[in-house]
Amino acid sequence: MGAQPDLLYSEEEEALRAAVRDLLTDHCDAARVISRAESDTPHDLSLWKALADGMGLAGLLVPEDRGGQGATHREAAVVLEELGRFVAPVPYLTSAVVATEALLACAGGGEVLASLASARRIGALAVPLHTAPGASFPTVRAADGVLHGELAGIADAAASDVLLVPTDDGGLYAVEADAAGVTVTGQTSLDLTRPLARVALEGAPGHRVGDAEPAVRRALRAGAGLLASEQLGIADWSLTDTVRYLKDRRQFNRPVGGFQALKHRLAQLWLEVVNLRAAARNAADTLAADAAAAGDDADAAVAVAVAQAYAGQVAVHAAEEALQLHGGIGMTWEHPVHLYLKRAKADSIAYGTAGDHREALAEFVDLRSP
């Protein structure tokens, strides 16, 4: 076992949180997110530019000598907490975490990695969003430097400039999204703020940046581990906003929040959110320690599995409670709670379901079912 994880936030992390929250408060209000979700351009690329380029957040996980900020998964987790709190429609998780982690495992992806770190381009790993770390993933056919095949359920592919595509020869290829032979078609998805797409490749040119298996495994593990921080942001907003509403809403000439039955529900939810925070921070800290050691530590895999075995159900429960306890207004499209419920539901199957992670955890700790 490794060193004791640090679950507390440092002063630098709190300062980063404050800066990100201030920016999102000014540029990512609920009405704007709902309006954009109803349009043909759900991604807020101006907000992405402010976060990724203006604040340098796109390169947090990239070492300084490779064009990034040289931060850790702990800082990226703080950013994702705030993005989850605002249900921000930006490709941070898919580009600055998952695609970036895949390229960090590749020897030949330096130029693409630098472009993602500097926010000149947006990247997406062309693996279905529901794929769990360690699970098999679909590939396309590679022949003479061109790719043929189709992949579905690719998150944020519509906003991407470069796609990282695993192939049947064991390679990971970088493909320009606007190249000849590439067709990206939107798919119906529950979470309108993180749209899915089908990617069709018909003789699309690409160049090999590394081996697919280790790159995809590393990317999906980091994605699953840091997704827990986004789910924490969703759950924390749901609890905080519900408490605020119940203090203001009055019935029988008293605040609704004063009723004991509702106090019990909120107290239970608070405990779940606190536990989720511990699991998410543990995953982020362990991933950071693993990256610093340049290893493939089993502790990181266990921490990610523990976080994701718990995070999905808590985020969904928190969003469901928020919707119900807001009463009639919570059922309306104008209120943002539906955005949080949809994101929580979609996140609960992203990078593996809770069941997938429990099965993986059982293997890691040698507690397999009969």
Coordinates of C-alpha atoms in Angstrom, one line a residue:
M1 CA 0.0 0.0 0.0
G2 CA 1.1 3.5 -0.7
A3 CA 1.3 6.6 1.5
Q4 CA -1.8 7.8 3.4
P5 CA -3.9 9.8 0.9
D6 CA -4.5 13.5 1.5
L7 CA -8.2 14.2 1.3
L8 CA -8.0 17.9 2.2
Y9 CA -7.8 20.8 -0.2
S10 CA -4.7 22.9 -0.3
E11 CA -4.7 26.7 -0.3
E12 CA -3.7 26.6 -4.0
E13 CA -6.6 24.3 -4.8
E14 CA -9.1 26.5 -3.0
A15 CA -7.7 29.5 -4.9
L16 CA -8.2 27.6 -8.2
R17 CA -11.7 26.7 -7.2
A18 CA -12.6 30.3 -6.4
A19 CA -11.2 31.5 -9.8
V20 CA -13.1 28.8 -11.7
R21 CA -16.3 29.4 -9.8
D22 CA -16.1 33.2 -10.4
L23 CA -15.7 32.6 -14.2
L24 CA -18.5 30.1 -14.3
T25 CA -20.8 32.3 -12.3
D26 CA -20.3 35.1 -14.8
H27 CA -20.5 33.0 -18.0
C28 CA -22.4 29.8 -17.2
D29 CA -25.7 30.7 -15.6
A30 CA -28.5 28.1 -15.8
A31 CA -30.6 30.0 -18.4
R32 CA -27.7 30.2 -20.7
V33 CA -27.0 26.5 -20.4
I34 CA -30.6 25.6 -21.0
S35 CA -30.9 27.8 -24.0
R36 CA -27.7 26.3 -25.5
A37 CA -28.9 22.8 -24.8
E38 CA -31.9 23.5 -27.0
S39 CA -29.8 24.7 -29.9
D40 CA -27.7 23.0 -32.6
T41 CA -24.5 24.0 -30.8
P42 CA -24.7 22.6 -27.2
H43 CA -21.0 23.2 -26.5
D44 CA -20.1 26.6 -25.2
L45 CA -16.8 27.1 -27.0
S46 CA -16.4 30.7 -25.8
L47 CA -16.5 29.5 -22.2
W48 CA -14.2 26.7 -23.2
K49 CA -11.7 29.2 -24.6
A50 CA -11.9 31.3 -21.4
L51 CA -11.3 28.2 -19.2
A52 CA -8.8 26.4 -21.3
D53 CA -6.8 29.2 -22.9
G54 CA -7.5 32.2 -20.6
M55 CA -6.9 30.2 -17.4
G56 CA -4.6 27.5 -18.8
L57 CA -6.7 24.7 -17.5
A58 CA -6.5 22.5 -20.7
G59 CA -2.9 21.6 -19.9
L60 CA -3.1 20.9 -16.1
L61 CA -2.2 17.3 -16.5
V62 CA 0.6 17.9 -19.1
P63 CA 4.2 18.3 -17.8
E64 CA 5.8 21.7 -18.4
D65 CA 8.4 20.2 -20.7
R66 CA 5.6 18.9 -22.9
G67 CA 3.8 22.2 -23.2
G68 CA 1.5 22.0 -20.2
Q69 CA 1.0 23.4 -16.7
G70 CA 2.6 20.5 -14.8
A71 CA -0.2 20.3 -12.2
T72 CA -1.8 17.1 -10.9
H73 CA -5.0 15.2 -10.9
R74 CA -5.9 16.9 -7.7
E75 CA -6.1 20.3 -9.4
A76 CA -8.0 18.8 -12.3
A77 CA -10.5 17.2 -9.8
V78 CA -11.2 20.7 -8.3
V79 CA -11.9 22.1 -11.8
L80 CA -14.3 19.2 -12.5
E81 CA -16.1 19.7 -9.2
E82 CA -16.9 23.3 -10.3
L83 CA -17.8 22.2 -13.8
G84 CA -20.2 19.7 -12.4
R85 CA -21.6 22.3 -10.0
F86 CA -22.6 24.4 -13.1
V87 CA -23.2 21.5 -15.5
A88 CA -20.9 23.4 -17.8
P89 CA -21.2 22.3 -21.5
V90 CA -17.5 22.2 -22.2
P91 CA -15.3 19.2 -23.3
Y92 CA -13.0 19.4 -20.3
L93 CA -13.3 15.8 -19.1
T94 CA -13.1 14.4 -22.6
S95 CA -10.3 16.5 -24.0
A96 CA -8.2 17.8 -21.1
V97 CA -8.4 14.6 -19.1
V98 CA -9.2 11.5 -21.2
A99 CA -7.7 12.4 -24.6
T100 CA -4.7 14.0 -22.8
E101 CA -4.1 11.0 -20.7
A102 CA -4.2 8.8 -23.8
L103 CA -1.6 10.9 -25.5
L104 CA 0.6 11.0 -22.4
A105 CA 0.9 7.2 -22.7
C106 CA 2.0 7.5 -26.4
A107 CA 5.6 8.2 -27.6
G108 CA 4.5 9.8 -30.9
G109 CA 1.7 12.2 -29.8
G110 CA 3.8 15.1 -28.7
E111 CA 2.6 17.6 -31.3
V112 CA -1.1 16.7 -30.7
L113 CA -0.6 16.7 -27.0
A114 CA 0.9 20.2 -27.1
S115 CA -2.0 21.5 -29.2
L116 CA -4.5 20.1 -26.7
A117 CA -2.6 21.5 -23.7
S118 CA -2.5 25.0 -25.3
A119 CA -6.2 24.8 -26.2
R120 CA -5.5 25.3 -29.9
R121 CA -7.4 22.1 -30.5
I122 CA -9.9 19.9 -28.8
G123 CA -9.4 16.2 -28.7
A124 CA -11.6 13.1 -28.1
L125 CA -10.8 9.5 -27.5
A126 CA -12.9 7.5 -30.0
V127 CA -14.1 4.9 -27.5
P128 CA -17.7 4.7 -26.4
L129 CA -18.4 6.7 -23.3
H130 CA -19.8 3.7 -21.4
T131 CA -16.6 1.7 -21.7
A132 CA -15.1 0.8 -18.3
P133 CA -11.4 0.8 -17.5
G134 CA -10.0 -2.6 -18.4
A135 CA -12.9 -3.5 -20.6
S136 CA -12.6 -4.4 -24.3
F137 CA -13.3 -1.6 -26.7
P138 CA -14.2 -1.5 -30.4
T139 CA -11.6 -0.8 -33.1
V140 CA -11.6 0.2 -36.7
R141 CA -9.6 -1.3 -39.6
A142 CA -6.3 0.3 -40.5
A143 CA -4.8 -0.3 -43.9
D144 CA -1.9 1.7 -45.5
G145 CA -2.3 4.6 -43.2
V146 CA -6.0 5.1 -43.7
L147 CA -8.9 4.0 -41.4
H148 CA -12.2 2.3 -42.2
G149 CA -15.0 1.6 -39.7
E150 CA -17.6 3.1 -37.5
L151 CA -17.7 3.9 -33.8
A152 CA -20.7 5.1 -31.8
G153 CA -21.4 6.8 -28.4
I154 CA -18.3 9.0 -28.6
A155 CA -18.7 11.9 -26.2
D156 CA -18.0 15.5 -27.4
A157 CA -16.8 14.2 -30.8
A158 CA -18.9 17.0 -32.5
A159 CA -16.7 19.7 -30.8
S160 CA -13.4 17.9 -31.4
D161 CA -10.7 18.9 -33.9
V162 CA -8.7 15.6 -33.5
L163 CA -10.0 12.1 -32.8
L164 CA -7.8 9.4 -31.2
V165 CA -8.9 6.2 -32.8
P166 CA -7.9 2.6 -31.7
T167 CA -7.4 0.2 -34.6
D168 CA -7.3 -3.5 -35.3
D169 CA -3.5 -3.4 -35.6
G170 CA -3.1 -2.4 -32.0
G171 CA -2.3 1.2 -32.7
L172 CA -3.9 4.5 -31.6
Y173 CA -4.2 6.9 -34.5
A174 CA -4.7 10.6 -34.5
V175 CA -7.3 11.6 -37.1
E176 CA -8.3 15.2 -38.0
A177 CA -12.0 15.6 -37.5
D178 CA -12.4 17.6 -40.7
A179 CA -10.3 15.3 -42.9
A180 CA -11.7 13.6 -46.0
G181 CA -13.5 10.4 -45.1
V182 CA -14.5 11.5 -41.6
T183 CA -18.2 11.9 -40.8
V184 CA -19.4 12.8 -37.3
T185 CA -23.2 12.5 -36.8
G186 CA -24.9 13.5 -33.6
Q187 CA -26.8 10.8 -31.6
T188 CA -29.8 11.3 -29.3
S189 CA -28.4 11.5 -25.7
L190 CA -30.0 12.0 -22.3
D191 CA -27.4 14.6 -21.3
L192 CA -27.8 17.5 -23.7
T193 CA -24.7 19.2 -22.2
R194 CA -22.4 16.3 -23.1
P195 CA -23.7 15.1 -26.5
L196 CA -22.7 11.8 -28.1
A197 CA -21.9 11.2 -31.7
R198 CA -21.3 8.4 -34.3
V199 CA -17.9 8.6 -36.1
A200 CA -17.7 7.0 -39.5
L201 CA -14.3 6.6 -41.2
E202 CA -14.2 5.8 -44.9
G203 CA -10.6 5.9 -45.9
A204 CA -9.7 8.6 -43.4
P205 CA -6.0 9.5 -43.1
G206 CA -4.4 9.1 -39.7
H207 CA -1.0 8.8 -38.1
R208 CA -0.1 6.4 -35.4
V209 CA 0.8 8.0 -32.1
G210 CA 1.3 4.9 -30.0
D211 CA -0.2 1.6 -28.8
A212 CA -3.9 1.6 -28.1
E213 CA -4.1 -0.8 -25.2
P214 CA -2.0 1.0 -22.6
A215 CA -3.2 4.4 -23.8
V216 CA -6.9 3.6 -23.6
R217 CA -6.5 1.8 -20.3
R218 CA -4.7 4.8 -18.8
A219 CA -7.2 7.3 -20.3
L220 CA -10.3 5.5 -19.1
R221 CA -8.9 5.0 -15.6
A222 CA -8.2 8.7 -15.2
G223 CA -11.6 9.5 -16.8
A224 CA -13.4 7.3 -14.3
G225 CA -11.4 8.5 -11.3
L226 CA -11.9 12.2 -12.1
L227 CA -15.5 11.7 -13.2
A228 CA -16.2 11.1 -9.5
S229 CA -15.3 14.8 -8.8
E230 CA -17.7 16.0 -11.4
Q231 CA -20.4 13.8 -9.8
L232 CA -19.4 15.3 -6.4
G233 CA -20.1 18.8 -7.9
I234 CA -23.5 17.7 -9.1
A235 CA -24.4 16.2 -5.7
D236 CA -23.1 19.1 -3.8
W237 CA -25.1 21.6 -5.9
S238 CA -28.2 19.5 -5.6
L239 CA -27.9 19.4 -1.8
T240 CA -27.0 23.1 -1.3
D241 CA -29.6 24.5 -3.6
T242 CA -32.3 22.3 -2.1
V243 CA -31.4 23.4 1.4
R244 CA -31.6 27.0 0.2
Y245 CA -35.0 26.5 -1.4
L246 CA -36.5 24.7 1.6
K247 CA -35.4 27.6 3.9
D248 CA -37.2 30.1 1.7
R249 CA -40.3 28.0 0.7
R250 CA -43.1 28.4 3.3
Q251 CA -46.1 26.2 4.0
F252 CA -48.5 26.5 6.9
N253 CA -46.8 29.7 7.7
R254 CA -43.4 28.1 8.4
P255 CA -40.3 27.2 6.3
V256 CA -40.8 23.8 4.6
G257 CA -37.3 22.9 5.7
G258 CA -38.5 22.9 9.3
F259 CA -40.5 19.7 8.8
Q260 CA -38.7 16.8 10.5
A261 CA -39.3 14.3 7.6
L262 CA -37.4 16.6 5.2
K263 CA -34.7 17.2 7.7
H264 CA -34.0 13.5 7.9
R265 CA -33.9 13.2 4.1
L266 CA -31.4 16.1 3.9
A267 CA -29.3 14.7 6.7
Q268 CA -29.0 11.4 4.9
L269 CA -28.1 13.1 1.7
W270 CA -25.5 15.2 3.4
L271 CA -23.8 12.0 4.8
E272 CA -23.8 10.5 1.3
V273 CA -22.2 13.7 -0.2
V274 CA -19.5 13.8 2.5
N275 CA -18.7 10.1 1.8
L276 CA -18.6 10.8 -1.9
R277 CA -16.2 13.7 -1.3
A278 CA -13.8 11.4 0.5
A279 CA -14.0 8.8 -2.2
A280 CA -13.5 11.3 -5.0
R281 CA -10.6 13.0 -3.3
N282 CA -9.0 9.7 -2.6
A283 CA -9.2 8.8 -6.3
A284 CA -7.7 12.1 -7.4
D285 CA -4.9 12.0 -4.8
T286 CA -4.0 8.4 -5.6
L287 CA -4.0 9.1 -9.4
A288 CA -1.7 12.1 -8.7
A289 CA 0.6 10.0 -6.7
D290 CA 0.6 7.2 -9.3
A291 CA 1.4 9.7 -12.1
A292 CA 4.3 11.2 -10.0
A293 CA 5.8 7.8 -9.6
A294 CA 5.4 7.1 -13.3
G295 CA 3.9 3.7 -12.5
D296 CA 0.8 1.6 -12.8
D297 CA 0.0 1.3 -9.1
A298 CA -2.7 -1.1 -8.0
D299 CA -3.7 1.5 -5.4
A300 CA -4.9 3.9 -8.1
A301 CA -7.0 1.2 -9.8
V302 CA -8.6 0.3 -6.4
A303 CA -9.3 4.0 -5.5
V304 CA -10.9 4.6 -8.9
A305 CA -13.1 1.5 -8.6
V306 CA -14.2 2.4 -5.0
A307 CA -15.1 6.0 -6.1
Q308 CA -17.1 4.9 -9.1
A309 CA -18.8 2.0 -7.3
Y310 CA -20.3 4.7 -5.0
A311 CA -20.4 8.0 -6.9
G312 CA -23.1 7.3 -9.5
Q313 CA -25.8 6.4 -7.1
V314 CA -25.1 9.3 -4.8
A315 CA -25.2 11.9 -7.6
V316 CA -28.4 10.4 -9.0
H317 CA -30.0 10.3 -5.6
A318 CA -29.0 13.9 -4.8
A319 CA -30.4 15.1 -8.1
E320 CA -33.7 13.1 -7.6
E321 CA -34.1 14.6 -4.1
A322 CA -33.5 18.1 -5.5
L323 CA -36.1 17.6 -8.1
Q324 CA -38.7 16.2 -5.7
L325 CA -38.1 18.6 -2.9
H326 CA -38.3 21.6 -5.2
G327 CA -41.9 20.6 -5.7
G328 CA -43.8 21.8 -8.8
I329 CA -41.1 24.3 -9.8
G330 CA -38.5 21.4 -9.9
M331 CA -40.6 19.7 -12.7
T332 CA -40.3 22.7 -15.0
W333 CA -37.9 23.0 -18.0
E334 CA -37.0 26.6 -16.8
H335 CA -35.6 25.3 -13.5
P336 CA -32.0 23.9 -14.0
V337 CA -32.5 20.8 -11.8
H338 CA -33.3 18.6 -14.8
L339 CA -29.9 19.4 -16.2
Y340 CA -28.3 17.9 -13.1
L341 CA -30.5 14.9 -13.1
K342 CA -29.7 14.1 -16.7
R343 CA -26.0 14.6 -16.2
A344 CA -26.0 12.5 -13.1
K345 CA -27.9 9.7 -14.9
A346 CA -25.6 9.8 -17.9
D347 CA -22.5 9.9 -15.6
S348 CA -23.7 6.9 -13.7
I349 CA -23.0 4.7 -16.8
A350 CA -20.0 6.7 -18.2
Y351 CA -16.7 4.9 -18.0
G352 CA -18.4 1.8 -16.5
T353 CA -21.5 1.3 -14.3
A354 CA -21.3 0.9 -10.6
G355 CA -21.6 -2.8 -11.1
D356 CA -18.7 -2.9 -13.5
H357 CA -16.5 -1.2 -10.9
R358 CA -17.7 -3.5 -8.1
E359 CA -16.7 -6.5 -10.2
A360 CA -13.3 -4.9 -10.9
L361 CA -12.8 -4.1 -7.2
A362 CA -13.6 -7.7 -6.3
E363 CA -10.8 -8.8 -8.7
F364 CA -8.4 -6.3 -7.3
V365 CA -8.9 -7.3 -3.7
D366 CA -9.3 -11.0 -4.4
L367 CA -12.9 -11.2 -3.3
R368 CA -14.5 -12.8 -6.4
S369 CA -18.0 -14.0 -6.3
P370 CA -18.5 -17.8 -6.3

